[in-house]
């Protein structure tokens, strides 16, 4: 990881280079050893990871009092963690995504209430957007929030909620009906212990992390827990995703770099037909394709992050390009790594087998590849 060539690119500033080097060193000392303790209890491991990242001060980058998140920093943090351990990347990413709507749209009082705990690693947030019948089509979501006195009453189901079951605070998107479709949604911050909110199912996935389905049944939420204005929920969700989709690309990049490094180790030491694998033209062609996948992803990811930090508030197109390309390329890179490891590549728990399971969900969550293609085409045609 210390070989990251892109630290010298003009998208990054000296402070980013210093942070990346310091973080890589810290992760090597404080995080990698935790992975060896095993992942038997995912919930405890996640809480430990969040607490440790908070104590190290790294979660300060996940929450913002002035509405500005430095996307290049988030990308560097995620890329580094993903290189070493997918669950550690997940733990940091959820502190950012789950509190993103508070950082970007919260009032000073809301920020003061929740963001210190996010930074310290004592408050775990979650982003509850998807529903059984509305994941890609956000404007179709059906959970309702009905005004009643000083409260709103939430009814409905949210699913695929990362950090679901361990979160202390859920950011929930519900239909308040100011207008049809996307213009009639509102975002709410809901404490996990609010009566009427129940975790009804924990979902097991191929790369284990906390994931759950939530049910809201007459769940009363005070009006001062609205994030942004009534009817602005779609914008809150999309603006948050603009930031964090780019960082999903960065995590994919970290996985892909690890796969390439593991492969280089393998092909330069494994001997067959009188030489190393690395001397075989068929291997060299694969290594070239893997490198192309990694380098092109890095360009798109850090271009998107730089654009958000330095040029424009709205980077829907750049974020979609970065997420689409980096996740799809990482899948191919990791598949090649498995192939070049032969039988070792499919042994449970080996580095490349773990990466093979870790990368798959990134092509689906925070907007599947098909949604990113639709977004890119829309933006292209809109500007004709
Ligand atoms: N920032 C701010 N505002 C945004 C925005 C953004 N990034 N993207 C859209 N908006 C605004 C639009 O400007 C539009 O406002 P007006 O009505 O004032 O013009 C409004 O929101 C609706 O936008 P749009 O017409 O594009 O809405 P669609 O329903 O067509 O959106 C997509 C479709 C596919 C873009 C959206 O549903 C999406 O991103 N889906 C994937 C969601 C996802 O990631 N799901 C995974 C769950 S999170 S783990």
Short mmCIF file of C-alpha atoms and ligand atoms in Angstrom, two decimals:
data_model
loop_
_atom_site.label_atom_id
_atom_site.label_comp_id
_atom_site.label_asym_id
_atom_site.label_seq_id
_atom_site.Cartn_x
_atom_site.Cartn_y
_atom_site.Cartn_z
CA UNK A 1 0.00 0.00 0.00
CA UNK A 2 2.92 2.36 0.62
CA UNK A 3 3.55 2.13 -3.10
CA UNK A 4 0.44 4.21 -3.92
CA UNK A 5 1.56 6.10 -7.00
CA UNK A 6 -1.51 8.28 -7.13
CA UNK A 7 -0.51 10.19 -4.00
CA UNK A 8 1.61 12.35 -6.26
CA UNK A 9 -1.28 13.20 -8.59
CA UNK A 10 -2.45 16.82 -8.77
CA UNK A 11 -5.92 15.87 -7.50
CA UNK A 12 -4.39 15.58 -4.04
CA UNK A 13 -2.80 18.20 -1.80
CA UNK A 14 0.20 17.77 0.53
CA UNK A 15 -2.19 17.31 3.50
CA UNK A 16 -3.75 14.31 1.73
CA UNK A 17 -0.37 12.73 1.11
CA UNK A 18 0.62 13.19 4.76
CA UNK A 19 -2.68 11.75 5.93
CA UNK A 20 -2.48 8.71 3.63
CA UNK A 21 1.02 7.83 4.81
CA UNK A 22 0.14 8.32 8.50
CA UNK A 23 -3.08 6.34 8.16
CA UNK A 24 -1.43 3.40 6.37
CA UNK A 25 1.09 3.25 9.21
CA UNK A 26 -1.63 3.46 11.89
CA UNK A 27 -3.78 0.79 10.23
CA UNK A 28 -0.80 -1.54 10.14
CA UNK A 29 -0.37 -1.11 13.90
CA UNK A 30 -3.95 -0.78 15.18
CA UNK A 31 -6.33 -2.53 12.78
CA UNK A 32 -4.62 -5.44 11.06
CA UNK A 33 -4.06 -7.24 14.37
CA UNK A 34 -7.80 -7.07 15.11
CA UNK A 35 -8.53 -9.02 11.92
CA UNK A 36 -6.54 -11.93 13.31
CA UNK A 37 -8.96 -12.10 16.26
CA UNK A 38 -11.54 -13.48 13.82
CA UNK A 39 -14.96 -12.28 12.77
CA UNK A 40 -17.03 -14.68 14.86
CA UNK A 41 -19.13 -11.91 16.35
CA UNK A 42 -19.56 -9.33 13.64
CA UNK A 43 -21.47 -6.87 15.84
CA UNK A 44 -18.77 -6.75 18.51
CA UNK A 45 -16.01 -6.54 15.92
CA UNK A 46 -17.75 -3.62 14.23
CA UNK A 47 -18.20 -1.74 17.50
CA UNK A 48 -14.55 -2.36 18.38
CA UNK A 49 -13.43 -1.13 14.97
CA UNK A 50 -15.54 2.02 15.21
CA UNK A 51 -14.27 2.73 18.74
CA UNK A 52 -10.68 2.26 17.67
CA UNK A 53 -11.07 4.43 14.56
CA UNK A 54 -12.71 7.07 16.77
CA UNK A 55 -9.95 6.95 19.38
CA UNK A 56 -7.41 7.37 16.58
CA UNK A 57 -9.21 10.54 15.47
CA UNK A 58 -9.94 9.20 11.97
CA UNK A 59 -13.72 9.47 12.26
CA UNK A 60 -13.37 13.26 12.46
CA UNK A 61 -13.26 13.06 8.67
CA UNK A 62 -16.66 11.31 8.54
CA UNK A 63 -18.69 14.15 10.12
CA UNK A 64 -18.73 17.88 9.49
CA UNK A 65 -20.13 20.86 11.39
CA UNK A 66 -19.85 23.22 8.43
CA UNK A 67 -21.52 20.97 5.84
CA UNK A 68 -18.27 20.12 4.05
CA UNK A 69 -16.93 16.58 3.85
CA UNK A 70 -13.50 16.21 2.26
CA UNK A 71 -14.19 13.46 -0.24
CA UNK A 72 -10.54 12.92 -1.16
CA UNK A 73 -9.76 12.20 2.49
CA UNK A 74 -12.68 9.79 2.77
CA UNK A 75 -11.50 8.02 -0.38
CA UNK A 76 -7.95 7.63 0.92
CA UNK A 77 -9.21 6.27 4.24
CA UNK A 78 -11.55 3.78 2.57
CA UNK A 79 -9.00 2.66 -0.01
CA UNK A 80 -6.47 1.96 2.75
CA UNK A 81 -8.90 0.08 4.99
CA UNK A 82 -10.36 -1.95 2.11
CA UNK A 83 -6.84 -3.00 1.13
CA UNK A 84 -6.44 -4.60 4.56
CA UNK A 85 -9.91 -5.62 5.72
CA UNK A 86 -13.36 -5.15 4.20
CA UNK A 87 -15.13 -5.03 7.56
CA UNK A 88 -12.90 -2.21 8.78
CA UNK A 89 -13.73 -0.25 5.63
CA UNK A 90 -17.43 -0.94 6.23
CA UNK A 91 -17.19 0.32 9.82
CA UNK A 92 -15.66 3.65 8.79
CA UNK A 93 -17.89 4.06 5.74
CA UNK A 94 -21.08 3.66 7.76
CA UNK A 95 -20.01 6.35 10.23
CA UNK A 96 -19.87 8.65 7.19
CA UNK A 97 -22.90 7.49 5.18
CA UNK A 98 -25.13 7.13 8.24
CA UNK A 99 -24.36 10.61 9.50
CA UNK A 100 -23.97 12.19 6.04
CA UNK A 101 -27.48 13.71 6.01
CA UNK A 102 -26.76 15.32 9.41
CA UNK A 103 -23.43 16.74 8.23
CA UNK A 104 -24.91 18.03 4.98
CA UNK A 105 -28.41 19.13 6.06
CA UNK A 106 -28.59 19.13 9.88
CA UNK A 107 -29.21 22.23 11.99
CA UNK A 108 -26.46 23.34 14.40
CA UNK A 109 -28.45 21.78 17.26
CA UNK A 110 -28.78 18.44 15.42
CA UNK A 111 -25.08 18.42 14.62
CA UNK A 112 -24.21 19.17 18.23
CA UNK A 113 -26.43 16.32 19.40
CA UNK A 114 -25.17 13.53 17.14
CA UNK A 115 -21.88 14.33 15.43
CA UNK A 116 -19.59 14.26 18.51
CA UNK A 117 -20.61 10.63 19.14
CA UNK A 118 -20.07 9.76 15.47
CA UNK A 119 -16.55 11.20 15.65
CA UNK A 120 -15.72 9.51 18.95
CA UNK A 121 -17.03 6.18 17.70
CA UNK A 122 -19.62 5.94 20.47
CA UNK A 123 -22.68 6.55 18.25
CA UNK A 124 -23.27 4.26 15.28
CA UNK A 125 -25.56 5.71 12.59
CA UNK A 126 -27.34 3.99 9.69
CA UNK A 127 -28.88 5.12 6.39
CA UNK A 128 -32.34 3.56 5.94
CA UNK A 129 -33.49 4.23 2.40
CA UNK A 130 -34.28 0.97 0.58
CA UNK A 131 -37.54 -0.91 0.97
CA UNK A 132 -38.74 -4.35 -0.13
CA UNK A 133 -40.40 -2.74 -3.19
CA UNK A 134 -38.18 0.34 -3.67
CA UNK A 135 -34.40 0.14 -3.81
CA UNK A 136 -33.26 1.47 -7.17
CA UNK A 137 -36.39 3.59 -7.63
CA UNK A 138 -36.13 5.83 -4.58
CA UNK A 139 -39.04 8.03 -5.66
CA UNK A 140 -41.33 4.97 -5.27
CA UNK A 141 -40.67 4.38 -1.59
CA UNK A 142 -43.79 3.65 0.45
CA UNK A 143 -42.93 4.18 4.12
CA UNK A 144 -45.15 7.00 5.32
CA UNK A 145 -44.63 9.78 7.84
CA UNK A 146 -47.91 11.38 8.89
CA UNK A 147 -47.96 14.69 10.80
CA UNK A 148 -49.70 14.41 14.17
CA UNK A 149 -49.39 17.32 16.62
CA UNK A 150 -45.71 17.98 17.31
CA UNK A 151 -44.72 14.62 15.86
CA UNK A 152 -44.64 12.62 12.65
CA UNK A 153 -45.82 9.01 12.82
CA UNK A 154 -43.77 6.56 10.72
CA UNK A 155 -45.23 3.35 9.26
CA UNK A 156 -43.53 0.95 6.85
CA UNK A 157 -40.55 -1.31 6.26
CA UNK A 158 -36.91 -0.55 5.46
CA UNK A 159 -34.50 -3.25 4.36
CA UNK A 160 -30.86 -3.78 3.38
CA UNK A 161 -30.02 -1.35 6.18
CA UNK A 162 -26.27 -1.54 6.81
CA UNK A 163 -25.50 -1.25 10.53
CA UNK A 164 -29.11 -2.37 11.04
CA UNK A 165 -29.38 -4.03 14.44
CA UNK A 166 -26.32 -2.29 15.92
CA UNK A 167 -27.00 1.34 15.01
CA UNK A 168 -27.93 3.92 17.65
CA UNK A 169 -29.47 6.33 15.14
CA UNK A 170 -31.31 5.61 11.89
CA UNK A 171 -31.70 8.20 9.13
CA UNK A 172 -35.03 7.22 7.64
CA UNK A 173 -36.56 8.44 4.38
CA UNK A 174 -40.36 8.47 4.32
CA UNK A 175 -43.23 9.77 2.22
CA UNK A 176 -44.75 12.94 3.65
CA UNK A 177 -46.75 13.68 0.52
CA UNK A 178 -46.01 17.35 -0.23
CA UNK A 179 -46.02 16.27 -3.92
CA UNK A 180 -46.08 12.97 -5.83
CA UNK A 181 -42.88 10.94 -6.28
CA UNK A 182 -39.46 12.34 -5.49
CA UNK A 183 -40.80 15.68 -4.26
CA UNK A 184 -42.89 14.19 -1.47
CA UNK A 185 -40.19 12.58 0.70
CA UNK A 186 -38.63 13.72 3.97
CA UNK A 187 -35.60 12.57 6.00
CA UNK A 188 -35.88 11.85 9.75
CA UNK A 189 -33.32 11.02 12.42
CA UNK A 190 -34.79 8.23 14.56
CA UNK A 191 -33.21 6.89 17.77
CA UNK A 192 -32.87 3.12 17.70
CA UNK A 193 -34.84 2.74 20.93
CA UNK A 194 -37.86 4.73 19.75
CA UNK A 195 -41.08 2.78 20.46
CA UNK A 196 -42.59 1.45 17.22
CA UNK A 197 -39.19 0.81 15.60
CA UNK A 198 -38.25 -2.86 15.53
CA UNK A 199 -35.41 -4.81 13.93
CA UNK A 200 -37.41 -7.67 12.43
CA UNK A 201 -34.69 -9.57 10.58
CA UNK A 202 -30.91 -9.80 10.48
CA UNK A 203 -29.73 -10.61 6.95
CA UNK A 204 -26.73 -12.91 6.37
CA UNK A 205 -24.64 -12.10 3.29
CA UNK A 206 -21.56 -13.59 1.58
CA UNK A 207 -19.21 -10.98 3.08
CA UNK A 208 -20.67 -10.75 6.60
CA UNK A 209 -21.49 -7.33 8.04
CA UNK A 210 -24.41 -6.04 10.12
CA UNK A 211 -27.46 -5.79 7.83
CA UNK A 212 -31.12 -5.79 8.80
CA UNK A 213 -34.75 -5.18 7.97
CA UNK A 214 -36.59 -2.65 10.15
CA UNK A 215 -40.31 -2.22 10.72
CA UNK A 216 -41.93 1.07 11.71
CA UNK A 217 -45.34 0.67 13.29
CA UNK A 218 -46.84 3.89 14.65
CA UNK A 219 -43.31 5.12 15.38
CA UNK A 220 -43.57 8.69 16.74
CA UNK A 221 -40.74 11.07 15.80
CA UNK A 222 -40.68 14.71 17.00
CA UNK A 223 -40.65 17.40 14.29
CA UNK A 224 -37.25 18.65 15.39
CA UNK A 225 -35.83 15.36 14.08
CA UNK A 226 -36.49 16.31 10.45
CA UNK A 227 -33.30 16.66 8.40
CA UNK A 228 -33.76 19.39 5.82
CA UNK A 229 -37.20 20.73 4.92
CA UNK A 230 -40.35 18.61 4.48
CA UNK A 231 -40.41 17.32 0.90
CA UNK A 232 -36.62 17.58 0.52
CA UNK A 233 -35.84 13.99 1.47
CA UNK A 234 -34.98 12.86 -2.07
CA UNK A 235 -32.45 15.67 -2.37
CA UNK A 236 -30.99 14.79 1.04
CA UNK A 237 -30.56 11.16 -0.06
CA UNK A 238 -29.08 11.97 -3.45
CA UNK A 239 -26.67 14.62 -2.19
CA UNK A 240 -25.43 12.17 0.45
CA UNK A 241 -25.03 9.45 -2.17
CA UNK A 242 -23.11 11.85 -4.43
CA UNK A 243 -20.41 11.96 -1.73
CA UNK A 244 -20.46 8.34 -0.67
CA UNK A 245 -20.80 6.68 -4.09
CA UNK A 246 -17.38 8.07 -4.93
CA UNK A 247 -15.99 6.50 -1.77
CA UNK A 248 -17.51 3.12 -2.71
CA UNK A 249 -15.31 3.37 -5.80
CA UNK A 250 -12.34 4.03 -3.51
CA UNK A 251 -13.10 0.92 -1.46
CA UNK A 252 -13.29 -1.13 -4.66
CA UNK A 253 -9.93 0.34 -5.63
CA UNK A 254 -8.44 -0.80 -2.31
CA UNK A 255 -9.74 -4.34 -2.86
CA UNK A 256 -8.37 -4.36 -6.42
CA UNK A 257 -4.93 -3.12 -5.35
CA UNK A 258 -4.74 -5.86 -2.75
CA UNK A 259 -5.72 -8.47 -5.34
CA UNK A 260 -3.02 -7.21 -7.69
CA UNK A 261 -0.38 -7.26 -4.93
CA UNK A 262 -1.37 -10.78 -3.88
CA UNK A 263 -1.15 -11.84 -7.52
CA UNK A 264 2.29 -10.31 -8.02
CA UNK A 265 3.52 -12.23 -5.00
CA UNK A 266 2.07 -15.42 -6.42
CA UNK A 267 3.21 -15.18 -10.03
CA UNK A 268 6.78 -14.17 -9.19
CA UNK A 269 7.28 -17.14 -6.86
CA UNK A 270 5.20 -19.95 -8.37
CA UNK A 271 7.27 -22.03 -10.78
CA UNK A 272 5.95 -24.17 -13.62
CA UNK A 273 7.14 -25.28 -17.08
CA UNK A 274 10.70 -24.39 -16.09
CA UNK A 275 10.12 -20.77 -15.02
CA UNK A 276 7.89 -18.52 -12.94
CA UNK A 277 4.31 -17.78 -13.87
CA UNK A 278 5.35 -14.16 -14.38
CA UNK A 279 7.51 -15.22 -17.32
CA UNK A 280 4.53 -16.68 -19.19
CA UNK A 281 2.98 -14.37 -21.82
CA UNK A 282 -0.54 -15.40 -20.80
CA UNK A 283 0.13 -14.28 -17.22
CA UNK A 284 1.76 -11.03 -18.31
CA UNK A 285 -1.27 -10.13 -20.43
CA UNK A 286 -3.54 -10.67 -17.41
CA UNK A 287 -1.26 -8.56 -15.19
CA UNK A 288 -1.46 -5.74 -17.73
CA UNK A 289 -5.28 -5.87 -17.77
CA UNK A 290 -5.38 -5.90 -13.97
CA UNK A 291 -3.10 -2.87 -13.81
CA UNK A 292 -5.26 -1.04 -16.33
CA UNK A 293 -8.32 -1.72 -14.19
CA UNK A 294 -6.63 -0.40 -11.06
CA UNK A 295 -5.10 2.72 -12.61
CA UNK A 296 -8.20 3.76 -14.56
CA UNK A 297 -10.34 3.34 -11.44
CA UNK A 298 -7.98 5.49 -9.40
CA UNK A 299 -8.19 8.24 -12.02
CA UNK A 300 -12.00 8.27 -12.01
CA UNK A 301 -12.31 8.01 -8.22
CA UNK A 302 -9.90 10.83 -7.40
CA UNK A 303 -11.21 12.94 -10.27
CA UNK A 304 -14.72 12.67 -8.81
CA UNK A 305 -13.50 13.38 -5.26
CA UNK A 306 -11.46 16.39 -6.39
CA UNK A 307 -14.40 17.72 -8.42
CA UNK A 308 -16.65 17.59 -5.33
CA UNK A 309 -14.01 19.15 -3.06
CA UNK A 310 -12.77 21.87 -5.39
CA UNK A 311 -15.17 22.53 -8.27
CA UNK A 312 -18.85 21.65 -7.83
CA UNK A 313 -21.36 20.72 -5.13
CA UNK A 314 -23.22 18.33 -7.38
CA UNK A 315 -21.14 15.57 -8.94
CA UNK A 316 -23.82 13.04 -9.83
CA UNK A 317 -22.17 12.19 -13.16
CA UNK A 318 -18.59 11.98 -11.90
CA UNK A 319 -19.61 9.91 -8.87
CA UNK A 320 -21.59 7.49 -11.06
CA UNK A 321 -18.68 7.05 -13.47
CA UNK A 322 -16.28 6.44 -10.58
CA UNK A 323 -18.51 3.95 -8.78
CA UNK A 324 -19.52 2.07 -11.92
CA UNK A 325 -16.03 1.69 -13.32
CA UNK A 326 -14.15 1.05 -10.09
CA UNK A 327 -16.53 -1.63 -8.82
CA UNK A 328 -16.84 -3.43 -12.15
CA UNK A 329 -13.08 -3.25 -12.78
CA UNK A 330 -12.31 -4.50 -9.26
CA UNK A 331 -14.59 -7.49 -9.81
CA UNK A 332 -12.59 -8.40 -12.94
CA UNK A 333 -9.23 -7.78 -11.25
CA UNK A 334 -10.17 -9.97 -8.30
CA UNK A 335 -11.53 -12.70 -10.55
CA UNK A 336 -8.19 -12.73 -12.38
CA UNK A 337 -6.40 -12.91 -9.04
CA UNK A 338 -8.44 -15.96 -8.05
CA UNK A 339 -7.71 -17.57 -11.42
CA UNK A 340 -3.96 -17.00 -11.17
CA UNK A 341 -3.93 -18.43 -7.64
CA UNK A 342 -5.33 -21.70 -8.96
CA UNK A 343 -6.86 -23.93 -6.30
CA UNK A 344 -5.52 -21.66 -3.56
CA UNK A 345 -7.75 -18.91 -4.91
CA UNK A 346 -10.92 -20.65 -3.82
CA UNK A 347 -9.77 -21.80 -0.38
CA UNK A 348 -12.13 -20.30 2.22
CA UNK A 349 -10.52 -17.45 4.10
CA UNK A 350 -7.56 -16.98 1.75
CA UNK A 351 -6.96 -13.31 0.85
CA UNK A 352 -8.20 -13.50 -2.73
CA UNK A 353 -11.20 -15.69 -1.85
CA UNK A 354 -12.16 -13.12 0.78
CA UNK A 355 -11.81 -10.29 -1.74
CA UNK A 356 -13.93 -12.27 -4.21
CA UNK A 357 -16.80 -12.25 -1.70
CA UNK A 358 -16.16 -8.69 -0.49
CA UNK A 359 -16.32 -6.98 -3.88
CA UNK A 360 -19.61 -8.44 -5.07
CA UNK A 361 -22.00 -6.27 -3.05
CA UNK A 362 -20.30 -3.03 -4.11
CA UNK A 363 -21.72 -3.46 -7.63
CA UNK A 364 -25.18 -3.45 -6.05
CA UNK A 365 -25.37 -1.19 -3.00
CA UNK A 366 -25.61 2.62 -3.07
CA UNK A 367 -26.98 2.37 -6.59
CA UNK A 368 -26.47 -0.78 -8.68
CA UNK A 369 -24.29 -0.62 -11.80
CA UNK A 370 -27.45 -0.47 -13.91
CA UNK A 371 -28.61 2.64 -12.00
CA UNK A 372 -25.20 4.27 -12.50
CA UNK A 373 -25.42 3.62 -16.25
CA UNK A 374 -28.87 5.22 -16.33
CA UNK A 375 -27.58 8.26 -14.39
CA UNK A 376 -24.59 8.68 -16.73
CA UNK A 377 -26.78 8.46 -19.85
CA UNK A 378 -29.27 10.99 -18.43
CA UNK A 379 -26.55 13.49 -17.62
CA UNK A 380 -25.03 13.05 -21.06
CA UNK A 381 -28.32 13.57 -22.88
CA UNK A 382 -29.44 16.40 -20.59
CA UNK A 383 -26.46 18.49 -21.62
CA UNK A 384 -26.90 18.16 -25.40
N1 LIG B 1 -28.45 16.26 -5.55
C1 LIG B 1 -29.47 17.12 -5.35
N2 LIG B 1 -30.67 16.98 -5.96
C2 LIG B 1 -30.84 15.93 -6.79
C3 LIG B 1 -29.81 15.00 -7.03
C4 LIG B 1 -28.57 15.21 -6.38
N3 LIG B 1 -27.56 14.38 -6.57
N4 LIG B 1 -30.27 14.10 -7.90
C5 LIG B 1 -31.52 14.42 -8.20
N5 LIG B 1 -31.87 15.54 -7.53
C6 LIG B 1 -33.15 16.24 -7.62
C7 LIG B 1 -33.44 16.56 -9.06
O1 LIG B 1 -32.86 17.80 -9.44
C8 LIG B 1 -34.93 16.63 -9.08
O2 LIG B 1 -35.36 17.88 -8.56
P1 LIG B 1 -36.54 18.70 -9.27
O3 LIG B 1 -37.75 17.82 -9.13
O4 LIG B 1 -36.61 19.95 -8.45
O5 LIG B 1 -36.11 18.90 -10.67
C9 LIG B 1 -35.36 15.58 -8.08
O6 LIG B 1 -34.23 15.39 -7.23
C10 LIG B 1 -35.74 14.27 -8.74
O7 LIG B 1 -34.64 13.82 -9.55
P2 LIG B 1 -34.85 12.75 -10.72
O8 LIG B 1 -35.91 13.23 -11.64
O9 LIG B 1 -33.51 12.43 -11.30
O10 LIG B 1 -35.44 11.48 -9.91
P3 LIG B 1 -35.61 9.99 -10.34
O11 LIG B 1 -36.68 9.40 -9.53
O12 LIG B 1 -35.78 9.87 -11.81
O13 LIG B 1 -34.20 9.39 -9.89
C11 LIG B 1 -32.44 7.76 -9.81
C12 LIG B 1 -33.76 8.22 -10.41
C13 LIG B 1 -32.13 6.46 -10.52
C14 LIG B 1 -31.35 8.77 -10.11
C15 LIG B 1 -32.54 7.60 -8.28
O14 LIG B 1 -33.74 6.96 -7.92
C16 LIG B 1 -31.37 6.79 -7.72
O15 LIG B 1 -30.25 7.29 -7.56
N6 LIG B 1 -31.61 5.50 -7.40
C17 LIG B 1 -30.64 4.63 -6.74
C18 LIG B 1 -30.79 4.77 -5.29
C19 LIG B 1 -29.82 3.99 -4.55
O16 LIG B 1 -28.64 4.29 -4.54
N7 LIG B 1 -30.33 2.96 -3.86
C20 LIG B 1 -29.53 2.15 -2.99
C21 LIG B 1 -29.95 2.40 -1.58
S1 LIG B 1 -28.80 3.27 -0.67
S2 LIG B 1 -27.68 1.83 0.04
#
